[in-house]
Tab-separated table of C-alpha atoms and ligand atoms in Angstrom:
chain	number	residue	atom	x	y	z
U	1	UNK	CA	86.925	114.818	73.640
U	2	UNK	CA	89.265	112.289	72.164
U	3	UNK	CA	92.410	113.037	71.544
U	4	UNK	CA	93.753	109.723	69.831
U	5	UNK	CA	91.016	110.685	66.692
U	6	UNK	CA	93.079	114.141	66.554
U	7	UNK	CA	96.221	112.648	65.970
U	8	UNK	CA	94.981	110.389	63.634
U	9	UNK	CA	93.669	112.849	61.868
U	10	UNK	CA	97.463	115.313	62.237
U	11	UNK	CA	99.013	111.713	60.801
U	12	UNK	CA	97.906	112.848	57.324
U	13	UNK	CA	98.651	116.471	58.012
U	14	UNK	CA	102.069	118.228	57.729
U	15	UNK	CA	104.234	117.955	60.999
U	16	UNK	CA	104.246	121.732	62.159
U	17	UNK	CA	100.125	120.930	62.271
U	18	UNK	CA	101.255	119.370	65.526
U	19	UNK	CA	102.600	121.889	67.203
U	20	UNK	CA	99.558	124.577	65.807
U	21	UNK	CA	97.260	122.660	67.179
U	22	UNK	CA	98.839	121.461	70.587
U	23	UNK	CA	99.013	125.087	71.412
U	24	UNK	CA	95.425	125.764	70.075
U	25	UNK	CA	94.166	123.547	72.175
U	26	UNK	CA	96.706	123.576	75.515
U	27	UNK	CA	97.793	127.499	75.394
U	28	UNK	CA	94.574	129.143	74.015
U	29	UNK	CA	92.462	126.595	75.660
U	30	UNK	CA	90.042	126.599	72.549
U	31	UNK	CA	87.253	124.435	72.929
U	32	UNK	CA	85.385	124.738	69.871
U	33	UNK	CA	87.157	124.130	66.227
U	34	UNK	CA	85.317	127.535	65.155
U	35	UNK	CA	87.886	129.714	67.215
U	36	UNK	CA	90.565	127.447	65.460
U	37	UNK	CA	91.213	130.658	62.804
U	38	UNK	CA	94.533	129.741	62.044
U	39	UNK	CA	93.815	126.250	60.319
U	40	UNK	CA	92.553	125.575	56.855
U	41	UNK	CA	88.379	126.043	56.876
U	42	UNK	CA	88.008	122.512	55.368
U	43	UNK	CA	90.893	121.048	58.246
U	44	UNK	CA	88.728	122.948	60.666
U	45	UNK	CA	85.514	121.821	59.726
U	46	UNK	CA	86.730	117.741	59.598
U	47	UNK	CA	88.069	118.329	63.168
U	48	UNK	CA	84.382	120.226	64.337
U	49	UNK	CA	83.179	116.731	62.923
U	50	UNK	CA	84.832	113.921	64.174
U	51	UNK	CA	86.431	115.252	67.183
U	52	UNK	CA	84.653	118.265	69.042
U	53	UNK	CA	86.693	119.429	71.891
U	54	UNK	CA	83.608	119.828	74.297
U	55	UNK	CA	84.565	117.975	77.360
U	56	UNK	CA	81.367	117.152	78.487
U	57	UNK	CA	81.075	117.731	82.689
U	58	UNK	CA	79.055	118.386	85.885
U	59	UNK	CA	80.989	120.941	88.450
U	60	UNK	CA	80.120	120.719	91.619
U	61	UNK	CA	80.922	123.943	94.148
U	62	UNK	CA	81.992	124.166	97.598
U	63	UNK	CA	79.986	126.849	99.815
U	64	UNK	CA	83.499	128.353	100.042
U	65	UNK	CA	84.761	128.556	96.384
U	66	UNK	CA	87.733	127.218	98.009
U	67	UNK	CA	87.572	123.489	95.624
U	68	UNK	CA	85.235	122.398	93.230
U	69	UNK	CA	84.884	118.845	91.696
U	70	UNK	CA	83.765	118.155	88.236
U	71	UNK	CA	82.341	114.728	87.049
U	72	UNK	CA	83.460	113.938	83.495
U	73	UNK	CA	81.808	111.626	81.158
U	74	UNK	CA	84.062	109.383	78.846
U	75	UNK	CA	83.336	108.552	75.552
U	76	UNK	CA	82.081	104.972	76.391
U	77	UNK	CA	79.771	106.956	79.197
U	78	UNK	CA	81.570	105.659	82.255
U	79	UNK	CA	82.078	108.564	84.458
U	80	UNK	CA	85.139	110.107	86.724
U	81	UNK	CA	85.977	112.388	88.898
U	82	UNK	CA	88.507	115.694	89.028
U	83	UNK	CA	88.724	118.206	92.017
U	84	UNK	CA	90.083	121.924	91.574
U	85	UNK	CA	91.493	123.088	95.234
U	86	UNK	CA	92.624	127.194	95.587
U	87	UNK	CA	95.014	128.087	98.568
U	88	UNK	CA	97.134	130.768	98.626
U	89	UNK	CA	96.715	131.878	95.169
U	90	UNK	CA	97.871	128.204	93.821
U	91	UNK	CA	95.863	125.990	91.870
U	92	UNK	CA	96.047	122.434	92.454
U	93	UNK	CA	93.993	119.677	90.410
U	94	UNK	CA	93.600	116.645	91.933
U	95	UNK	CA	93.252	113.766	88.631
U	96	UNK	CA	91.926	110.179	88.695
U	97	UNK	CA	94.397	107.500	86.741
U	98	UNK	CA	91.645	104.744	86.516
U	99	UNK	CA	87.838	104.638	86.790
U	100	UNK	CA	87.399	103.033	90.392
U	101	UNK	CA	90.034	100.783	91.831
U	102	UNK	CA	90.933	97.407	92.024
U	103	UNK	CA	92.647	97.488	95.503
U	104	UNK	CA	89.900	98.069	98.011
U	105	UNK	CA	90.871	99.810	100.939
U	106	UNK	CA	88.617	99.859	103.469
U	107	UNK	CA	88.908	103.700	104.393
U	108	UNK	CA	88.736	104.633	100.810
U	109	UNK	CA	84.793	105.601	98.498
U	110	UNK	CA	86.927	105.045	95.437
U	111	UNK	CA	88.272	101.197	96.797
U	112	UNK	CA	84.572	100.554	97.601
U	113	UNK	CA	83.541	101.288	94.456
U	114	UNK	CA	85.317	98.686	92.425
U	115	UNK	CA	87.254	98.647	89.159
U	116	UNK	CA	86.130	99.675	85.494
U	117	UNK	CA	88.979	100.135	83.458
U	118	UNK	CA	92.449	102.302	83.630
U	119	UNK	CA	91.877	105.798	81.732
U	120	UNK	CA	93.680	106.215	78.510
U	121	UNK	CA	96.458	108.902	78.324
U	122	UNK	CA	94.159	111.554	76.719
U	123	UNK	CA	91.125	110.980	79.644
U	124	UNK	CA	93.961	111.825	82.273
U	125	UNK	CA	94.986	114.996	80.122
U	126	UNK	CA	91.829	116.076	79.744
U	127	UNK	CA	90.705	116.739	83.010
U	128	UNK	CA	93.813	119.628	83.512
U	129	UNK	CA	92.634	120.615	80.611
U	130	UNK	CA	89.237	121.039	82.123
U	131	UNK	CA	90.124	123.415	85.042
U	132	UNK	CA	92.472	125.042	82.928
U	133	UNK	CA	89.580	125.976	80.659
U	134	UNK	CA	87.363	126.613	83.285
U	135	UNK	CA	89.918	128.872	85.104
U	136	UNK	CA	90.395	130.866	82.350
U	137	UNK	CA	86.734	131.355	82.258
U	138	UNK	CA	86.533	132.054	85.781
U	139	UNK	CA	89.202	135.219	85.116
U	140	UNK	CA	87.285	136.699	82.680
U	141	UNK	CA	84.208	136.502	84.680
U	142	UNK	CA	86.987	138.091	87.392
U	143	UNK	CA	87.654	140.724	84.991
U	144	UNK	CA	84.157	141.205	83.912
U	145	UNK	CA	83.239	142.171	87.429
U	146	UNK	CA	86.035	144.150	88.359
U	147	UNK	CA	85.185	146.285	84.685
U	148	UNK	CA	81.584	147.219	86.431
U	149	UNK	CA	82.851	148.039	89.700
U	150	UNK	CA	85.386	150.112	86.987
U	151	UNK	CA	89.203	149.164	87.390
U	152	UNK	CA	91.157	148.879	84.736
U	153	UNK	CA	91.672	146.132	82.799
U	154	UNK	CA	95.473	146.930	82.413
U	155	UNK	CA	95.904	147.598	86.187
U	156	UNK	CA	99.005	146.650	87.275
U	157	UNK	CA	97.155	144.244	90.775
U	158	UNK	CA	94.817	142.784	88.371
U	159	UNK	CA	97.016	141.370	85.773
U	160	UNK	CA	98.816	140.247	89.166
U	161	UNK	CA	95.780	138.620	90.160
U	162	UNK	CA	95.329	137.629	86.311
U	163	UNK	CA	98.372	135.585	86.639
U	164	UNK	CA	97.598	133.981	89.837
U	165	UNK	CA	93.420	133.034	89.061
U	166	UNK	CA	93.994	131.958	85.522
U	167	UNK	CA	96.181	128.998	85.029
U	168	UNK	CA	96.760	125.312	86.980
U	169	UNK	CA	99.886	125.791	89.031
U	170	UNK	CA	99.915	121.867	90.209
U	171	UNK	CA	99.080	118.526	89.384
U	172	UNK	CA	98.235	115.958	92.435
U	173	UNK	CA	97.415	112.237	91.102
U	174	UNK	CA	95.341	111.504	94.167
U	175	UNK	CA	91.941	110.910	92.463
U	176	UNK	CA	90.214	108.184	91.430
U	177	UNK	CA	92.671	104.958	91.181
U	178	UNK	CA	96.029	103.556	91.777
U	179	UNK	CA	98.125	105.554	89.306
U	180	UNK	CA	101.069	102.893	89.278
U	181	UNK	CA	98.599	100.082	88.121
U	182	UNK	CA	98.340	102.505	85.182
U	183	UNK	CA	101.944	103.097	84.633
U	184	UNK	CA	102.161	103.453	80.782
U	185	UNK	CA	99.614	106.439	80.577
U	186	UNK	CA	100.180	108.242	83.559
U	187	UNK	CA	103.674	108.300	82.726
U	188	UNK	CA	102.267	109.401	79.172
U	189	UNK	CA	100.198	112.090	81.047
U	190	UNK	CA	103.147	113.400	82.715
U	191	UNK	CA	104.932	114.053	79.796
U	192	UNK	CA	102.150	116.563	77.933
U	193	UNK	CA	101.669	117.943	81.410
U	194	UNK	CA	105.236	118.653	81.244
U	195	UNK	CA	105.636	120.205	77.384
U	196	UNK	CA	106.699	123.453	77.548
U	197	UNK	CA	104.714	123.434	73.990
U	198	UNK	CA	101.911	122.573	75.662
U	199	UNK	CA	100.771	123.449	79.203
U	200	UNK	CA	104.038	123.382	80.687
U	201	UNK	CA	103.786	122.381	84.334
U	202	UNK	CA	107.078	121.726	86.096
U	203	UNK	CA	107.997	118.033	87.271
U	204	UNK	CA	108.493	119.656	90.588
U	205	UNK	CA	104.375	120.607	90.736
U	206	UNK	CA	103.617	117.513	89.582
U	207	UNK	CA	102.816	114.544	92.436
U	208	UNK	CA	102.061	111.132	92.611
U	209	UNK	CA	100.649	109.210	95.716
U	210	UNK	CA	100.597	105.355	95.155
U	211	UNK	CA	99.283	102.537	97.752
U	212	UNK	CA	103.048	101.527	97.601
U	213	UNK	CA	103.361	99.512	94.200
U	214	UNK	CA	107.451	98.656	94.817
U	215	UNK	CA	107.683	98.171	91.064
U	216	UNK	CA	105.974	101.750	90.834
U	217	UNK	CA	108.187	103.319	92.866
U	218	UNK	CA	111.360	101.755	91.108
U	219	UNK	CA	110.235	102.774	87.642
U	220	UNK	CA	109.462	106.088	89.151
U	221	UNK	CA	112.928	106.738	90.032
U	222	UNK	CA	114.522	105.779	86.653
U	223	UNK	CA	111.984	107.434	84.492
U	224	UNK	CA	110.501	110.631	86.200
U	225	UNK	CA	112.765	111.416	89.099
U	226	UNK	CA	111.408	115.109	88.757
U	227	UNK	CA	107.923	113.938	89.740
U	228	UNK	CA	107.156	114.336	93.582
U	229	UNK	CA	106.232	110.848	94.986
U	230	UNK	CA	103.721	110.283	97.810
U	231	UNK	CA	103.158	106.611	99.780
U	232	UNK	CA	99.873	105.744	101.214
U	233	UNK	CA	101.161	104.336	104.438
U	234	UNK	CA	98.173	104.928	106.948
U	235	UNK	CA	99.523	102.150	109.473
U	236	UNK	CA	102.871	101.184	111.536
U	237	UNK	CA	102.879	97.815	111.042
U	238	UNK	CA	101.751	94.992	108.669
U	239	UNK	CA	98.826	93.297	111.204
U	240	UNK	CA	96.860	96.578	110.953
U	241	UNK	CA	98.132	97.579	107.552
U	242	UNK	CA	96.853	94.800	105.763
U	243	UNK	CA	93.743	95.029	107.700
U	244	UNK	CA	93.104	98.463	106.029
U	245	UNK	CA	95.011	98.041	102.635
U	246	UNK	CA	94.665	94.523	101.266
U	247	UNK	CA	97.355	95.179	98.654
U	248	UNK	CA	99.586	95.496	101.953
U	249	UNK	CA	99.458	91.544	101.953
U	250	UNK	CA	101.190	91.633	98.567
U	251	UNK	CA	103.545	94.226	99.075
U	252	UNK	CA	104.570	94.370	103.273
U	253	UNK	CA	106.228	97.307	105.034
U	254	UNK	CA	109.497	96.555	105.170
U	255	UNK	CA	109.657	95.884	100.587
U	256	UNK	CA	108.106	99.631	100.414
U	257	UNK	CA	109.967	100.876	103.138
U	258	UNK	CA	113.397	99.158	101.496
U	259	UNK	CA	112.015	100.943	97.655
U	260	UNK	CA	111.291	104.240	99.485
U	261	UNK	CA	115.295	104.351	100.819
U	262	UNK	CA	116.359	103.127	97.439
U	263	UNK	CA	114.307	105.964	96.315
U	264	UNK	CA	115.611	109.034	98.224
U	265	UNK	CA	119.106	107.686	97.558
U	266	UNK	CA	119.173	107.625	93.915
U	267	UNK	CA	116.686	110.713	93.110
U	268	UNK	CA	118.167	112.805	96.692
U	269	UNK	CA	113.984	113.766	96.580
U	270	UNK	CA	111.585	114.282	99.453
U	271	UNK	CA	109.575	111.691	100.225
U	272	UNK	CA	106.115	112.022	101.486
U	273	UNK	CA	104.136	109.233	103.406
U	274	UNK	CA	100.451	110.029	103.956
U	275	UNK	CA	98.823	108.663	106.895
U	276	UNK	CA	94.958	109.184	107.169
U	277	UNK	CA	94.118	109.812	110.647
U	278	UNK	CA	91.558	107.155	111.962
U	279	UNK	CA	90.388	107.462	115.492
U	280	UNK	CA	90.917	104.513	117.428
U	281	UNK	CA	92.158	102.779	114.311
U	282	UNK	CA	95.609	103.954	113.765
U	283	UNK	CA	95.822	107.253	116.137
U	284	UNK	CA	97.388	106.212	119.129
U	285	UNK	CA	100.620	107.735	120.918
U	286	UNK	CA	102.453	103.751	120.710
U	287	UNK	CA	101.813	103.879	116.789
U	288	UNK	CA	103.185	106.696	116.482
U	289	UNK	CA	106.563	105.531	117.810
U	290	UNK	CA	106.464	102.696	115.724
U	291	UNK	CA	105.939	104.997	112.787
U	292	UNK	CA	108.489	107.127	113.930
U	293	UNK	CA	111.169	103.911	114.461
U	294	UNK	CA	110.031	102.860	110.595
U	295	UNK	CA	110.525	106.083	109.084
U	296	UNK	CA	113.615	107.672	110.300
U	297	UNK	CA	115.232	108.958	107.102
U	298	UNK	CA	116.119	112.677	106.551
U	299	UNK	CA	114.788	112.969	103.067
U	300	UNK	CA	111.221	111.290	104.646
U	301	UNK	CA	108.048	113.120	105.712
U	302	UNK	CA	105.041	112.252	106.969
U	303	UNK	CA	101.550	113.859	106.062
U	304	UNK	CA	99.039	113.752	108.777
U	305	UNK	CA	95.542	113.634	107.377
U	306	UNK	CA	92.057	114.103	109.152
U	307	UNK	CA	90.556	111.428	108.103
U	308	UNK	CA	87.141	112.293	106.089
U	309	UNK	CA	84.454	109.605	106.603
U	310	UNK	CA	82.904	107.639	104.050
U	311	UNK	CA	81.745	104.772	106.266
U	312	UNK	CA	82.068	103.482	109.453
U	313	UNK	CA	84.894	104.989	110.935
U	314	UNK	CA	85.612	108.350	112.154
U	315	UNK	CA	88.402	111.007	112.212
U	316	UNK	CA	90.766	111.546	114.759
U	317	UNK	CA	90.086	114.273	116.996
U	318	UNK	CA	92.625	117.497	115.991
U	319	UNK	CA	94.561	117.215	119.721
U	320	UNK	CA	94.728	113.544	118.728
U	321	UNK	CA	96.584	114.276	115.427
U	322	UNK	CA	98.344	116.687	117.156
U	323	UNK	CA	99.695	114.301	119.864
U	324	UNK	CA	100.643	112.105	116.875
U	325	UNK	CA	102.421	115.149	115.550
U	326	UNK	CA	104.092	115.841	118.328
U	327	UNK	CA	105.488	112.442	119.333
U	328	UNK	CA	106.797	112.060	115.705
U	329	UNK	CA	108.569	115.366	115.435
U	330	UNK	CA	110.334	114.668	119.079
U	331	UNK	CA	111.721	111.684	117.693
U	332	UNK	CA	113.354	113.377	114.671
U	333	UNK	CA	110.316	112.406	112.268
U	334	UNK	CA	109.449	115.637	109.596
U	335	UNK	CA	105.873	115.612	110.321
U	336	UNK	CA	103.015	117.589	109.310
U	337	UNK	CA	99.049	117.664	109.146
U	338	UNK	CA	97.315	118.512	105.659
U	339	UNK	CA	94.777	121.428	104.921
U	340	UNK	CA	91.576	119.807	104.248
U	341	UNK	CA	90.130	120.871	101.632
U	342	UNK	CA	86.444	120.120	99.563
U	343	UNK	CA	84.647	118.419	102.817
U	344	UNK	CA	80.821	119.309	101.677
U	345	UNK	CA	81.260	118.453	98.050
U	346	UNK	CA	82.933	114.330	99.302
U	347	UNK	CA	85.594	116.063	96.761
U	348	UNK	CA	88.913	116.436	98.408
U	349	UNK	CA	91.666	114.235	97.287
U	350	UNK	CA	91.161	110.344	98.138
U	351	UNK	CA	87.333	110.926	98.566
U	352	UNK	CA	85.958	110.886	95.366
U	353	UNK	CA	82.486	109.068	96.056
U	354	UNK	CA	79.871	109.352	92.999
U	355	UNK	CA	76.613	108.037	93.535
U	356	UNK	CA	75.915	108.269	89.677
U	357	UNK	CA	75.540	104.884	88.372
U	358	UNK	CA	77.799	105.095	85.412
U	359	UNK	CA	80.811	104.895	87.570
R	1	SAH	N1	95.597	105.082	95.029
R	1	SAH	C1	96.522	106.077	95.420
R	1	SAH	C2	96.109	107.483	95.046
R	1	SAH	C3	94.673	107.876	95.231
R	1	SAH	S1	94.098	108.037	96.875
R	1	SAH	C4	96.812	105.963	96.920
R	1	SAH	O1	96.098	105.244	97.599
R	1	SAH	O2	97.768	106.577	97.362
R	1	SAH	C5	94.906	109.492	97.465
R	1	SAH	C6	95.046	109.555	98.981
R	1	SAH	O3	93.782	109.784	99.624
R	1	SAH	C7	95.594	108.287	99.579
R	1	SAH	O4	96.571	108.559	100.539
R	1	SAH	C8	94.362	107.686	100.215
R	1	SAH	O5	94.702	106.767	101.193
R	1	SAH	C9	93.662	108.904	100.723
R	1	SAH	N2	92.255	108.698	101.098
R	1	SAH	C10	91.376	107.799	100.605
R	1	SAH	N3	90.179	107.908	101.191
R	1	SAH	C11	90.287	108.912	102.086
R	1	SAH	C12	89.384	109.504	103.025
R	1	SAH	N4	88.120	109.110	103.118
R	1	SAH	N5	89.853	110.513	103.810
R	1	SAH	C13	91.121	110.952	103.689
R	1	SAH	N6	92.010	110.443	102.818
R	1	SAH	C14	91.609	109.425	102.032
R	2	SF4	FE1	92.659	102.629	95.543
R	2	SF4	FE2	94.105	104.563	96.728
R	2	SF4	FE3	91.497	104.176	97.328
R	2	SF4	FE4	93.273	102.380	98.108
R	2	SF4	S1	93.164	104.541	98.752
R	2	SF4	S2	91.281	101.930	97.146
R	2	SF4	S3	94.694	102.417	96.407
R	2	SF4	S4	92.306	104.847	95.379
């Protein structure tokens, strides 16, 4: 799908086209020009031409039905990766900003891979729009069951459930790619994430986790203050952080701890650090009072994440984290551990790996 040869073609169009088709495509979730029955036939049939909406992608299940990850292929066939995760009735889609990464961290399947190119605003859209078109398909196989087994359609639980199945509730850029090295179109992204015209998901469901780009995380606060921010942190000081996260050497703890106060003071947000759990890496009871003595804020948290191997090293044992846990939230520290989520397809957030050699 390409959504720079649709405006192109709306530039010749009258404006309210605009708006049609916006909500053709982001409220109906069309994805073939045919069930477009509101436009012109000849506007319809240019559109079916030189700008099918087919999004063309391989969905891979957990055993659970608990997350799912799709592989999308781009127009120039380069390939990247999207992860649907379901808890507690919410929908949260985990996009890519770029197609690999430039800044290698060791821990990370996406670092290893390398660096292709930064998606365009449209390939980051796209992928919500893939779940959300694939949820919606999902409900009406959901209804389609429930009409054999012979409940009503207009039963009050089921539209309940209807509401709940049917539509992306958030938006986590944790895939594929540091989204701050791709400031322009994420930030682009946001914004038709956003529309209310379009799919309309609140700034407040909307999240983005970045290695700890300062300049990032300044812009961030001036243009989308809304937006939940997340840092990578993963180590208490600079030795072992730079050992893990080379772009640590550019940027050292105390410039992102100094932009994550500056942060919390101007937007009065939350701020989340993430910290993979590594075991005998970065696990021990000493770092986490060094964490704790760096991070003393009120408006900062701390994510505690099981880390999911890709390599070499291995997760932290659960009493381990919890230790960790522990020692943080006794020194006033806001800590807690994240539900992991997509383990047999390598598709939770942070651990996109594809093997396919487009990528
Ligand atoms: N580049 C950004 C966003 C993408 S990675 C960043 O680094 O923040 C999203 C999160 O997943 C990061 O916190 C990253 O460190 C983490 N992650 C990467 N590989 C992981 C793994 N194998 N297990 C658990 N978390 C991982
Ligand atoms: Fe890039 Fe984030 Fe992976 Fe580091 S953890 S290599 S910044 S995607």
């Amino acid at each position: 799908m390409n959504f720079n040869k649709i405006d192109k073609i709306l530039a010749t169009e009258p404006k309210f086209r605009t708006k049609q088709i916006g909500r053709l495509i982001w409220r109906d979730l069309i994805d073939d020009w045919g069930q477009a029955s509101t436009l012109p036939i000849a506007l319809r049939a240019k559109l079916k031409l030189e700008c099918p909406l087919e999004i063309k992608a391989e969905v891979f299940k957990e055993k659970d039905d608990k997350s799912a990850k799709a592989l999308i292929t781009l127009e120039d066939g380069l390939n990247v990766e999207t992860v649907l995760m379901r808890h507690q009735g919410r929908n949260t889609i985990c996009v890519s900003s770029q197609v690999g990464c430039p800044l290698g961290c060791v821990f990370c399947a996406t670092g290893k891979m390398g660096f292709k190119r930064n998606l365009l605003t449209g390939e980051i859209t796209e992928q919500v729009l893939f779940w959300s078109r694939w949820l919606k398909r999902d409900e009406v196989s959901l209804f389609e069951k429930r009409e054999l087994r012979g409940i009503s359609k207009s039963s009050p639980a089921l539209l309940l459930q209807r509401r709940e199945t049917g539509r992306v509730d958030n938006v986590v850029f944790m895939g594929m790619g540091e989204p701050f090295l791709n400031y322009d179109n994420v930030f682009e992204a946001i914004k038709i994430l956003n529309d209310d015209n379009l799919l309309g998901i609140g700034s407040r469901h909307i999240s983005i986790s970045t290695a700890g780009i300062v300049e990032g995380i300044e812009r961030m606060s001036e243009d989308m203050p809304q937006i939940n921010l997340a840092i990578s942190l993963h180590a208490p000081n600079d030795k072992l952080r730079q050992k893990l996260m080379p772009i640590a050497k550019k940027y050292p703890l105390a410039a992102v701890i100094t932009a994550a106060r500056d942060y919390v003071a101007k937007t009065n947000r939350k701020l989340m650090f993430e910290y993979i759990m590594i075991k005998d890496v970065n696990d021990s009871p000493e770092q986490a009072k060094e964490l704790a003595r760096l991070l003393k804020n009120p408006l900062f948290f701390v994510n505690l994440i099981a880390y999911n191997p890709t390599g070499d090293l291995a997760s932290s044992k659960p009493t381990q984290i919890k230790k960790f846990k522990d020692i943080l939230m006794r020194a006033g520290v806001q800590a807690l551990e994240r539900y992991r989520f997509g383990q047999d397809i390598k598709g939770a957030c942070g651990q996109l790996t594809s093997q396919n050699k487009n990528l």
